[in-house]
mmCIF file of C-alpha atoms in Angstrom:
data_model
loop_
_atom_site.group_PDB
_atom_site.id
_atom_site.type_symbol
_atom_site.label_atom_id
_atom_site.label_comp_id
_atom_site.label_asym_id
_atom_site.label_seq_id
_atom_site.Cartn_x
_atom_site.Cartn_y
_atom_site.Cartn_z
ATOM 1 C CA MET A 17 0.202 0.319 0.494
ATOM 2 C CA GLY A 18 1.322 3.435 -0.318
ATOM 3 C CA ARG A 19 0.893 6.538 2.295
ATOM 4 C CA ALA A 20 -0.202 6.235 5.319
ATOM 5 C CA ALA A 21 -3.169 8.474 4.022
ATOM 6 C CA ALA A 22 -3.940 5.840 1.789
ATOM 7 C CA TYR A 23 -4.965 3.570 4.797
ATOM 8 C CA SER A 24 -8.510 3.453 5.385
ATOM 9 C CA ARG A 25 -10.475 4.308 8.881
ATOM 10 C CA GLU A 26 -11.304 -0.084 9.191
ATOM 11 C CA PHE A 27 -7.391 -1.109 8.294
ATOM 12 C CA ARG A 28 -6.645 1.928 11.263
ATOM 13 C CA ALA A 29 -8.749 0.459 14.165
ATOM 14 C CA ALA A 30 -8.381 -2.551 13.015
ATOM 15 C CA PHE A 31 -4.370 -2.049 13.889
ATOM 16 C CA PHE A 32 -5.381 -0.087 17.534
ATOM 17 C CA ARG A 33 -7.227 -2.924 18.322
ATOM 18 C CA VAL A 34 -4.307 -5.451 17.401
ATOM 19 C CA LEU A 35 -1.868 -3.054 19.224
ATOM 20 C CA ARG A 36 -4.060 -3.182 22.168
ATOM 21 C CA GLN A 37 -3.809 -6.875 22.500
ATOM 22 C CA SER A 38 -0.319 -7.524 21.477
ATOM 23 C CA GLY A 39 1.238 -4.446 23.366
ATOM 24 C CA THR A 40 4.056 -3.429 20.993
ATOM 25 C CA VAL A 41 3.425 -1.389 17.767
ATOM 26 C CA THR A 42 6.282 -3.863 16.090
ATOM 27 C CA GLU A 43 4.511 -7.190 16.416
ATOM 28 C CA ALA A 44 1.042 -4.403 15.776
ATOM 29 C CA ALA A 45 2.845 -3.192 12.593
ATOM 30 C CA SER A 46 4.418 -7.088 11.567
ATOM 31 C CA VAL A 47 0.613 -8.649 11.643
ATOM 32 C CA MET A 48 -1.090 -5.752 9.494
ATOM 33 C CA GLY A 49 1.296 -5.716 7.344
ATOM 34 C CA VAL A 50 2.787 -2.063 7.440
ATOM 35 C CA LYS A 51 5.486 -0.188 7.985
ATOM 36 C CA ARG A 52 7.072 0.351 11.574
ATOM 37 C CA SER A 53 7.205 3.645 11.008
ATOM 38 C CA THR A 54 3.588 4.191 9.164
ATOM 39 C CA ALA A 55 2.463 3.012 12.460
ATOM 40 C CA ALA A 56 4.662 4.059 14.774
ATOM 41 C CA MET A 57 3.058 7.899 13.098
ATOM 42 C CA TRP A 58 -0.196 6.189 13.879
ATOM 43 C CA VAL A 59 -0.064 6.015 17.198
ATOM 44 C CA LEU A 60 1.475 9.453 17.529
ATOM 45 C CA GLU A 61 -1.909 11.368 16.164
ATOM 46 C CA ALA A 62 -3.880 9.314 18.396
ATOM 47 C CA GLY A 63 -1.715 10.648 21.327
ATOM 48 C CA GLY A 64 0.573 8.175 22.287
ATOM 49 C CA MET A 65 -1.370 6.169 24.490
ATOM 50 C CA THR A 66 -0.284 2.384 23.372
ATOM 51 C CA ALA A 67 -1.497 1.026 26.110
ATOM 52 C CA ALA A 68 -4.653 -1.524 27.298
ATOM 53 C CA SER A 69 -7.732 0.040 27.439
ATOM 54 C CA HIS A 70 -8.732 0.826 31.095
ATOM 55 C CA GLY A 71 -12.415 -1.030 29.244
ATOM 56 C CA GLY A 72 -16.209 1.108 29.840
ATOM 57 C CA SER A 73 -19.397 0.117 31.338
ATOM 58 C CA GLY A 74 -21.162 0.087 27.959
ATOM 59 C CA VAL A 75 -22.514 3.611 28.860
ATOM 60 C CA ARG A 76 -18.684 5.076 28.184
ATOM 61 C CA LEU A 77 -17.576 5.568 25.542
ATOM 62 C CA SER A 78 -14.580 3.051 25.458
ATOM 63 C CA LEU A 79 -11.064 2.769 23.762
ATOM 64 C CA ALA A 80 -12.270 1.551 20.275
ATOM 65 C CA GLU A 81 -14.663 4.692 20.110
ATOM 66 C CA ARG A 82 -12.766 6.910 20.658
ATOM 67 C CA ASP A 83 -10.398 5.668 18.166
ATOM 68 C CA GLU A 84 -12.527 5.881 15.108
ATOM 69 C CA ILE A 85 -14.343 9.490 16.744
ATOM 70 C CA ALA A 86 -10.306 10.558 16.384
ATOM 71 C CA VAL A 87 -10.108 9.730 12.358
ATOM 72 C CA GLN A 88 -13.341 10.291 11.613
ATOM 73 C CA HIS A 89 -12.259 13.891 13.129
ATOM 74 C CA ALA A 90 -9.153 14.122 11.320
ATOM 75 C CA GLN A 91 -10.763 13.582 8.195
ATOM 76 C CA GLY A 92 -13.276 16.770 9.569
ATOM 77 C CA ARG A 93 -16.562 14.967 9.573
ATOM 78 C CA SER A 94 -18.996 17.124 11.969
ATOM 79 C CA ALA A 95 -19.984 15.856 15.988
ATOM 80 C CA ARG A 96 -23.397 15.322 14.325
ATOM 81 C CA GLN A 97 -21.811 12.260 11.185
ATOM 82 C CA ILE A 98 -20.120 10.812 14.001
ATOM 83 C CA ALA A 99 -22.661 10.359 15.807
ATOM 84 C CA ARG A 100 -24.456 8.992 13.381
ATOM 85 C CA ALA A 101 -21.255 6.672 12.760
ATOM 86 C CA LEU A 102 -21.204 5.365 16.348
ATOM 87 C CA GLY A 103 -24.802 5.574 17.189
ATOM 88 C CA ARG A 104 -24.247 8.029 20.243
ATOM 89 C CA ALA A 105 -25.704 11.231 20.515
ATOM 90 C CA PRO A 106 -24.151 14.329 18.977
ATOM 91 C CA SER A 107 -24.003 15.999 22.854
ATOM 92 C CA THR A 108 -21.751 13.301 23.266
ATOM 93 C CA ILE A 109 -19.419 13.748 20.706
ATOM 94 C CA SER A 110 -18.922 17.610 21.517
ATOM 95 C CA ARG A 111 -18.827 16.934 24.643
ATOM 96 C CA GLU A 112 -16.032 14.006 24.446
ATOM 97 C CA LEU A 113 -13.735 16.767 21.785
ATOM 98 C CA ARG A 114 -13.791 19.612 24.189
ATOM 99 C CA ALA A 115 -12.847 17.494 26.806
ATOM 100 C CA GLY A 116 -10.386 15.024 25.124
ATOM 101 C CA SER A 117 -8.960 17.847 23.201
ATOM 102 C CA SER A 118 -5.229 19.763 23.829
ATOM 103 C CA GLY A 119 -3.428 22.030 21.588
ATOM 104 C CA ARG A 120 -2.418 19.558 19.329
ATOM 105 C CA GLY A 121 -6.016 18.552 19.052
ATOM 106 C CA TYR A 122 -8.478 15.572 19.745
ATOM 107 C CA ARG A 123 -6.615 12.789 20.918
ATOM 108 C CA SER A 124 -8.098 9.351 21.290
ATOM 109 C CA GLY A 125 -5.312 7.748 23.722
ATOM 110 C CA THR A 126 -4.768 11.160 26.274
ATOM 111 C CA ALA A 127 -9.090 11.866 25.721
ATOM 112 C CA GLN A 128 -9.475 8.184 27.385
ATOM 113 C CA HIS A 129 -6.557 8.864 30.094
ATOM 114 C CA ARG A 130 -8.326 11.622 31.202
ATOM 115 C CA ALA A 131 -11.959 10.108 31.097
ATOM 116 C CA TRP A 132 -9.949 7.134 33.009
ATOM 117 C CA MET A 133 -8.544 8.762 35.323
ATOM 118 C CA ARG A 134 -11.447 11.646 35.919
ATOM 119 C CA ALA A 135 -14.250 8.395 37.259
ATOM 120 C CA ARG A 136 -11.414 7.059 39.721
ATOM 121 C CA ARG A 137 -13.395 9.203 42.618
ATOM 122 C CA PRO A 138 -12.271 9.089 46.061
ATOM 123 C CA LYS A 139 -14.514 6.489 47.490
ATOM 124 C CA SER A 140 -15.482 5.477 51.510
ATOM 125 C CA GLY A 141 -13.645 1.880 52.138
ATOM 126 C CA LYS A 142 -15.861 -0.135 54.371
ATOM 127 C CA LEU A 143 -14.399 0.017 57.383
ATOM 128 C CA ALA A 144 -14.947 3.106 56.988
ATOM 129 C CA SER A 145 -18.711 3.130 56.653
ATOM 130 C CA ASN A 146 -19.295 0.590 58.766
ATOM 131 C CA ASP A 147 -18.998 1.221 62.726
ATOM 132 C CA ARG A 148 -20.346 -2.446 63.900
ATOM 133 C CA LEU A 149 -17.773 -3.583 61.505
ATOM 134 C CA ARG A 150 -15.043 -1.653 62.025
ATOM 135 C CA GLU A 151 -15.278 -1.898 66.116
ATOM 136 C CA TYR A 152 -14.981 -5.686 65.171
ATOM 137 C CA VAL A 153 -12.265 -5.796 63.760
ATOM 138 C CA GLN A 154 -10.379 -3.370 66.000
ATOM 139 C CA THR A 155 -11.684 -5.446 69.179
ATOM 140 C CA GLY A 156 -9.918 -8.806 66.252
ATOM 141 C CA LEU A 157 -6.950 -6.971 66.515
ATOM 142 C CA LEU A 158 -6.205 -6.498 70.339
ATOM 143 C CA GLN A 159 -6.637 -9.604 70.519
ATOM 144 C CA LYS A 160 -3.965 -10.738 68.319
ATOM 145 C CA ARG A 161 -5.721 -12.625 65.509
ATOM 146 C CA SER A 162 -4.528 -12.160 62.113
ATOM 147 C CA PRO A 163 -6.743 -10.158 59.137
ATOM 148 C CA GLU A 164 -7.545 -13.887 57.802
ATOM 149 C CA GLN A 165 -8.704 -15.112 61.269
ATOM 150 C CA ILE A 166 -10.681 -12.221 61.573
ATOM 151 C CA SER A 167 -12.092 -12.113 58.044
ATOM 152 C CA LEU A 168 -12.843 -15.416 57.971
ATOM 153 C CA ARG A 169 -14.292 -15.090 61.592
ATOM 154 C CA LEU A 170 -17.136 -12.402 60.897
ATOM 155 C CA ARG A 171 -18.148 -15.301 58.347
ATOM 156 C CA ARG A 172 -19.100 -17.380 60.908
ATOM 157 C CA ALA A 173 -20.337 -15.138 63.461
ATOM 158 C CA PHE A 174 -22.692 -13.336 61.290
ATOM 159 C CA PRO A 175 -23.601 -15.537 59.041
ATOM 160 C CA ASN A 176 -26.615 -14.127 57.326
ATOM 161 C CA GLU A 177 -24.981 -10.290 57.450
ATOM 162 C CA SER A 178 -23.609 -9.451 54.240
ATOM 163 C CA GLU A 179 -22.549 -5.723 55.392
ATOM 164 C CA MET A 180 -20.454 -8.103 58.104
ATOM 165 C CA ARG A 181 -18.036 -9.212 55.789
ATOM 166 C CA VAL A 182 -14.483 -7.600 55.125
ATOM 167 C CA SER A 183 -11.451 -9.383 52.996
ATOM 168 C CA HIS A 184 -8.272 -9.697 55.338
ATOM 169 C CA GLU A 185 -7.010 -7.346 52.649
ATOM 170 C CA THR A 186 -8.981 -4.836 53.273
ATOM 171 C CA ILE A 187 -8.539 -4.748 56.803
ATOM 172 C CA TYR A 188 -4.317 -4.315 55.736
ATOM 173 C CA GLN A 189 -4.906 -1.053 53.636
ATOM 174 C CA ALA A 190 -7.023 -0.394 56.097
ATOM 175 C CA LEU A 191 -3.746 -0.003 58.633
ATOM 176 C CA PHE A 192 -0.806 0.435 56.192
ATOM 177 C CA VAL A 193 -2.399 2.567 53.867
ATOM 178 C CA GLN A 194 -2.192 6.683 54.853
ATOM 179 C CA GLY A 195 -4.808 9.246 54.938
ATOM 180 C CA ARG A 196 -7.952 6.590 55.305
ATOM 181 C CA GLY A 197 -8.544 6.763 58.616
ATOM 182 C CA GLU A 198 -10.690 3.361 58.684
ATOM 183 C CA LEU A 199 -8.346 2.279 61.500
ATOM 184 C CA ARG A 200 -6.482 2.890 63.858
ATOM 185 C CA ARG A 201 -2.235 3.189 62.659
ATOM 186 C CA GLU A 202 -1.183 1.811 66.170
ATOM 187 C CA LEU A 203 -3.179 -1.192 65.318
ATOM 188 C CA ALA A 204 -0.646 -3.034 63.526
ATOM 189 C CA ALA A 205 2.074 -3.386 66.075
ATOM 190 C CA CYS A 206 -0.899 -5.566 67.403
ATOM 191 C CA LEU A 207 0.135 -7.611 64.146
ATOM 192 C CA ARG A 208 2.225 -10.903 64.136
ATOM 193 C CA THR A 209 5.145 -9.557 62.285
ATOM 194 C CA GLY A 210 4.670 -5.885 63.892
ATOM 195 C CA ARG A 211 5.741 -4.390 60.653
ATOM 196 C CA THR A 212 4.448 -0.742 59.315
ATOM 197 C CA LEU A 213 4.725 -0.996 55.912
ATOM 198 C CA ARG A 214 2.811 -3.242 53.259
ATOM 199 C CA LYS A 215 2.835 -4.214 50.187
ATOM 200 C CA PRO A 216 -0.311 -6.038 49.041
ATOM 201 C CA GLN A 217 -0.224 -10.217 48.375
ATOM 202 C CA GLY A 218 -1.624 -9.963 44.833
ATOM 203 C CA ARG A 219 0.548 -9.233 41.856
ATOM 204 C CA ALA A 220 -0.773 -6.352 39.338
ATOM 205 C CA THR A 221 -1.401 -8.659 36.353
ATOM 206 C CA THR A 222 -1.268 -13.077 36.899
ATOM 207 C CA ARG A 223 -1.186 -15.417 35.216
ATOM 208 C CA ALA A 224 -4.631 -16.892 34.034
ATOM 209 C CA SER A 225 -4.553 -20.540 35.760
ATOM 210 C CA LYS A 226 -4.296 -23.545 33.898
ATOM 211 C CA ILE A 227 -6.527 -25.562 35.958
ATOM 212 C CA PRO A 228 -9.644 -25.942 34.951
ATOM 213 C CA GLU A 229 -13.662 -25.323 37.396
ATOM 214 C CA MET A 230 -10.553 -24.494 39.838
ATOM 215 C CA VAL A 231 -13.215 -23.714 43.232
ATOM 216 C CA MET A 232 -11.140 -21.144 45.382
ATOM 217 C CA ILE A 233 -10.618 -21.050 48.973
ATOM 218 C CA ALA A 234 -13.024 -18.293 49.463
ATOM 219 C CA ASP A 235 -15.330 -20.400 48.608
ATOM 220 C CA ARG A 236 -15.212 -23.187 51.144
ATOM 221 C CA PRO A 237 -18.026 -22.934 53.430
ATOM 222 C CA ALA A 238 -17.206 -21.148 57.248
ATOM 223 C CA GLU A 239 -16.961 -24.827 59.101
ATOM 224 C CA VAL A 240 -13.672 -25.141 56.795
ATOM 225 C CA ALA A 241 -11.803 -22.121 58.585
ATOM 226 C CA ASP A 242 -13.204 -24.116 61.665
ATOM 227 C CA ARG A 243 -11.023 -27.040 62.787
ATOM 228 C CA ALA A 244 -13.643 -27.912 65.557
ATOM 229 C CA VAL A 245 -15.493 -29.951 62.118
ATOM 230 C CA PRO A 246 -13.236 -32.734 60.924
ATOM 231 C CA GLY A 247 -13.274 -33.850 57.382
ATOM 232 C CA HIS A 248 -11.794 -31.466 56.287
ATOM 233 C CA TRP A 249 -8.502 -32.030 54.939
ATOM 234 C CA GLU A 250 -5.047 -29.780 53.419
ATOM 235 C CA GLY A 251 -2.429 -31.319 50.929
ATOM 236 C CA ASP A 252 1.012 -31.002 48.431
ATOM 237 C CA LEU A 253 3.502 -32.220 47.450
ATOM 238 C CA ILE A 254 7.167 -32.789 48.861
ATOM 239 C CA MET A 255 9.870 -32.849 45.882
ATOM 240 C CA GLY A 256 12.860 -34.642 45.455
ATOM 241 C CA ALA A 257 16.018 -33.340 44.138
ATOM 242 C CA GLY A 258 15.886 -31.527 41.096
ATOM 243 C CA ASN A 259 11.875 -31.480 41.381
ATOM 244 C CA ARG A 260 11.753 -34.816 39.250
ATOM 245 C CA SER A 261 9.999 -37.162 42.479
ATOM 246 C CA ALA A 262 7.545 -36.622 44.698
ATOM 247 C CA ILE A 263 5.394 -37.648 47.417
ATOM 248 C CA GLY A 264 2.150 -36.631 48.423
ATOM 249 C CA THR A 265 0.590 -35.479 51.851
ATOM 250 C CA LEU A 266 -2.360 -34.873 53.447
ATOM 251 C CA VAL A 267 -3.369 -33.470 56.249
ATOM 252 C CA GLU A 268 -6.605 -33.987 58.195
ATOM 253 C CA ARG A 269 -7.243 -29.916 59.713
ATOM 254 C CA SER A 270 -8.874 -31.428 63.096
ATOM 255 C CA THR A 271 -7.027 -34.159 64.267
ATOM 256 C CA GLY A 272 -3.619 -33.184 62.728
ATOM 257 C CA TYR A 273 -3.410 -37.474 61.146
ATOM 258 C CA LEU A 274 -1.393 -37.626 58.122
ATOM 259 C CA MET A 275 -1.659 -39.493 54.633
ATOM 260 C CA LEU A 276 0.892 -40.201 52.524
ATOM 261 C CA LEU A 277 1.189 -40.241 48.889
ATOM 262 C CA HIS A 278 2.799 -43.177 47.022
ATOM 263 C CA LEU A 279 4.311 -42.002 43.473
ATOM 264 C CA PRO A 280 7.274 -43.838 42.905
ATOM 265 C CA GLY A 281 7.279 -43.220 39.268
ATOM 266 C CA ALA A 282 6.364 -40.268 38.274
ATOM 267 C CA HIS A 283 4.119 -37.394 39.764
ATOM 268 C CA GLY A 284 1.320 -35.769 37.276
ATOM 269 C CA ALA A 285 -1.606 -35.820 37.097
ATOM 270 C CA ILE A 286 -2.720 -38.582 36.380
ATOM 271 C CA GLU A 287 -1.080 -40.643 39.276
ATOM 272 C CA VAL A 288 -1.796 -38.095 41.306
ATOM 273 C CA ARG A 289 -5.771 -38.643 40.429
ATOM 274 C CA ASP A 290 -5.481 -42.192 40.515
ATOM 275 C CA GLN A 291 -3.640 -42.203 44.468
ATOM 276 C CA MET A 292 -5.949 -39.256 45.287
ATOM 277 C CA ILE A 293 -8.128 -41.296 44.835
ATOM 278 C CA ALA A 294 -7.063 -44.408 46.415
ATOM 279 C CA ALA A 295 -6.375 -42.599 49.604
ATOM 280 C CA ILE A 296 -9.744 -40.978 50.330
ATOM 281 C CA GLY A 297 -10.726 -44.329 49.704
ATOM 282 C CA ARG A 298 -9.700 -45.405 52.172
ATOM 283 C CA MET A 299 -10.386 -42.564 54.735
ATOM 284 C CA PRO A 300 -13.745 -43.175 56.735
ATOM 285 C CA ALA A 301 -16.654 -41.320 55.169
ATOM 286 C CA GLU A 302 -17.265 -39.587 58.768
ATOM 287 C CA VAL A 303 -14.068 -37.935 57.715
ATOM 288 C CA ALA A 304 -13.912 -37.424 54.066
ATOM 289 C CA LYS A 305 -15.544 -33.904 53.071
ATOM 290 C CA SER A 306 -12.610 -31.748 51.820
ATOM 291 C CA ILE A 307 -9.787 -31.427 50.443
ATOM 292 C CA THR A 308 -8.165 -27.848 49.960
ATOM 293 C CA TRP A 309 -4.709 -27.919 47.387
ATOM 294 C CA ASP A 310 -2.465 -25.285 45.705
ATOM 295 C CA GLN A 311 -2.426 -24.184 42.464
ATOM 296 C CA GLY A 312 0.244 -27.210 41.103
ATOM 297 C CA ILE A 313 -0.546 -28.131 37.616
ATOM 298 C CA GLU A 314 -0.238 -31.946 39.301
ATOM 299 C CA MET A 315 -4.396 -31.380 40.484
ATOM 300 C CA ILE A 316 -5.423 -30.242 36.893
ATOM 301 C CA ARG A 317 -7.654 -33.379 37.550
ATOM 302 C CA HIS A 318 -9.161 -31.864 40.057
ATOM 303 C CA ARG A 319 -12.898 -33.011 38.900
ATOM 304 C CA GLU A 320 -12.162 -36.454 38.299
ATOM 305 C CA ILE A 321 -11.485 -37.552 41.640
ATOM 306 C CA THR A 322 -14.472 -34.766 42.995
ATOM 307 C CA VAL A 323 -16.594 -36.828 40.316
ATOM 308 C CA ALA A 324 -14.942 -40.414 41.927
ATOM 309 C CA THR A 325 -15.228 -40.153 45.371
ATOM 310 C CA GLY A 326 -17.765 -36.713 46.146
ATOM 311 C CA VAL A 327 -14.544 -34.836 48.092
ATOM 312 C CA GLN A 328 -14.928 -31.679 46.846
ATOM 313 C CA ILE A 329 -11.506 -29.916 46.060
ATOM 314 C CA TYR A 330 -11.039 -26.149 46.713
ATOM 315 C CA PHE A 331 -7.797 -24.023 45.818
ATOM 316 C CA CYS A 332 -5.503 -21.947 47.846
ATOM 317 C CA ASP A 333 -4.365 -17.698 46.014
ATOM 318 C CA PRO A 334 -1.565 -18.288 43.959
ATOM 319 C CA HIS A 335 1.451 -17.268 46.449
ATOM 320 C CA ALA A 336 -0.165 -18.517 49.891
ATOM 321 C CA PRO A 337 0.941 -21.432 51.237
ATOM 322 C CA TRP A 338 -0.111 -20.174 54.811
ATOM 323 C CA GLN A 339 -4.029 -21.032 53.758
ATOM 324 C CA ARG A 340 -2.666 -24.677 54.009
ATOM 325 C CA GLY A 341 -1.033 -23.871 57.419
ATOM 326 C CA SER A 342 -1.490 -27.314 58.801
ATOM 327 C CA ASN A 343 0.004 -29.101 56.331
ATOM 328 C CA GLU A 344 2.630 -26.634 55.665
ATOM 329 C CA ASN A 345 4.062 -27.358 59.514
ATOM 330 C CA THR A 346 3.488 -31.573 58.288
ATOM 331 C CA ASN A 347 5.841 -31.209 55.822
ATOM 332 C CA GLY A 348 8.595 -29.678 57.626
ATOM 333 C CA LEU A 349 7.988 -32.455 59.915
ATOM 334 C CA LEU A 350 8.500 -34.877 57.014
ATOM 335 C CA ARG A 351 11.683 -33.373 56.288
ATOM 336 C CA GLN A 352 13.791 -34.978 59.319
ATOM 337 C CA TYR A 353 13.247 -37.923 56.921
ATOM 338 C CA PHE A 354 12.698 -37.156 53.571
ATOM 339 C CA PRO A 355 15.787 -34.249 53.374
ATOM 340 C CA LYS A 356 15.433 -32.002 50.391
ATOM 341 C CA GLY A 357 17.415 -32.661 47.227
ATOM 342 C CA THR A 358 16.978 -36.807 47.864
ATOM 343 C CA ASP A 359 15.467 -38.548 45.426
ATOM 344 C CA LEU A 360 11.872 -39.761 47.099
ATOM 345 C CA SER A 361 10.975 -41.984 43.976
ATOM 346 C CA ARG A 362 13.471 -44.564 45.940
ATOM 347 C CA HIS A 363 10.795 -45.416 48.979
ATOM 348 C CA THR A 364 9.038 -47.943 49.509
ATOM 349 C CA THR A 365 5.060 -48.312 50.413
ATOM 350 C CA ALA A 366 6.082 -49.761 53.177
ATOM 351 C CA GLU A 367 8.438 -46.831 54.225
ATOM 352 C CA LEU A 368 5.635 -44.234 54.017
ATOM 353 C CA GLN A 369 3.569 -46.482 55.852
ATOM 354 C CA PHE A 370 6.053 -46.235 58.658
ATOM 355 C CA VAL A 371 6.811 -42.398 58.497
ATOM 356 C CA GLN A 372 2.811 -41.456 58.022
ATOM 357 C CA ASP A 373 2.290 -43.883 61.297
ATOM 358 C CA GLU A 374 5.105 -42.496 63.391
ATOM 359 C CA ILE A 375 3.814 -38.737 62.968
ATOM 360 C CA ASN A 376 0.896 -39.865 63.701
ATOM 361 C CA ASP A 377 1.825 -40.953 67.148
ATOM 362 C CA ARG A 378 3.598 -37.684 67.952
ATOM 363 C CA PRO A 379 1.902 -36.131 70.694
ATOM 364 C CA ARG A 380 0.732 -33.062 70.202
ATOM 365 C CA LYS A 381 0.415 -29.392 71.894
ATOM 366 C CA ARG A 382 -3.015 -28.213 70.590
ATOM 367 C CA LEU A 383 -4.479 -32.127 70.906
ATOM 368 C CA ASP A 384 -3.689 -31.455 74.889
ATOM 369 C CA ALA A 385 -1.181 -34.239 74.538
ATOM 370 C CA MET A 386 -3.124 -36.816 72.002
ATOM 371 C CA THR A 387 -1.832 -38.009 69.053
ATOM 372 C CA PRO A 388 -3.346 -37.551 65.762
ATOM 373 C CA ALA A 389 -3.686 -41.004 65.919
ATOM 374 C CA GLU A 390 -5.385 -41.541 69.489
ATOM 375 C CA ALA A 391 -7.111 -37.765 67.920
ATOM 376 C CA LEU A 392 -8.762 -39.853 65.214
ATOM 377 C CA LYS A 393 -9.744 -42.828 66.477
ATOM 378 C CA GLN A 394 -11.307 -40.669 69.717
ATOM 379 C CA LEU A 395 -13.148 -39.295 66.704
ATOM 380 C CA LEU A 396 -14.680 -42.571 65.134
ATOM 381 C CA SER A 397 -15.594 -44.206 68.570
ATOM 382 C CA GLN A 398 -17.775 -40.667 68.832
ATOM 383 C CA ALA A 399 -19.472 -41.407 64.926
ATOM 384 C CA PRO A 400 -22.422 -43.920 63.953
ATOM 385 C CA GLU A 401 -21.279 -47.096 62.783
ATOM 386 C CA THR A 402 -20.651 -46.629 58.873
ATOM 387 C CA GLY A 403 -18.646 -50.228 58.527
ATOM 388 C CA VAL A 404 -15.771 -48.270 56.476
ATOM 389 C CA ALA A 405 -12.575 -49.161 56.310
ATOM 390 C CA THR A 406 -10.145 -47.357 58.363
ATOM 391 C CA THR A 407 -7.098 -45.159 57.094
ATOM 392 C CA THR A 408 -4.548 -47.198 57.536
#
């Protein structure tokens, strides 16, 4: 094709759609088959804003519409003509041209950024506007409870009151973000770390999980967070040298009872699925309710496990091992038997059973010096007879 002006506005609009997906002028120019210099000139004319769109509500103008407004306005079309082409009111286009224009004329990228900044109105935080919720959170912090424990406890204490809900991240932000005035700053000293500064645990951008149909930990029933209710397990893999071998671990939350999964050959999704189904089959029905796992790719067949056993699997948030605290602590104990950097595939089923029995025979402070095996036995003796095999 010839000069930049020879390209149709539809072609240029398509270029900007590709640009927003690819993120680079060079790649978008290559996809559309135009010179990079030509593409760079289009971006410059649009205001130099190459970042992805901040989105739109459907009522507000989108970046694609602003691209079209810029092209048609540069061609000398009136606000009424542009409005007819976009299916918008003429007053909307006139207002947009006034608000988005600068000394260099109307630039779609600049206009989009200005609109987004105008939409960022300061909003009153949930803790600032709900005295009852704020008082509950402050009392919990003074009792040395973590924000996550407070958030979980709210769901249990107020199961039918949606206004009495707040995430742990919101509590952290209310403590650490200056100027919000939602929680007393000195309460930060009540946190376990005692820190007065914090960054959010979440990342600015996260990759989509490769595991389909995940049910996240936030959707677990409130009873799972309370260790008084048995039958909810936490699971993971402990890895050997070079991540070439692994042993699966399952820990029951209320008793700390451990089950080990033998994975001598491989530890992919199929092997983990088969061992999980076998292990759940050895559990008494009273203690086979749910399992919480991290987002390891070995659980990509989790739906097959649930279909085969009826046990729901929940997934932790990325990079949040504390959401499986019982399992993480037990994995630390297991490293006495299975040191890091060793080949875990060499251990036999009998060796794993020996370690499992020894761990389950250790007295625990939180069980009032009972062992996990004793706690599980006591639990099962109090349950109705089901005729289901034991876990040993």
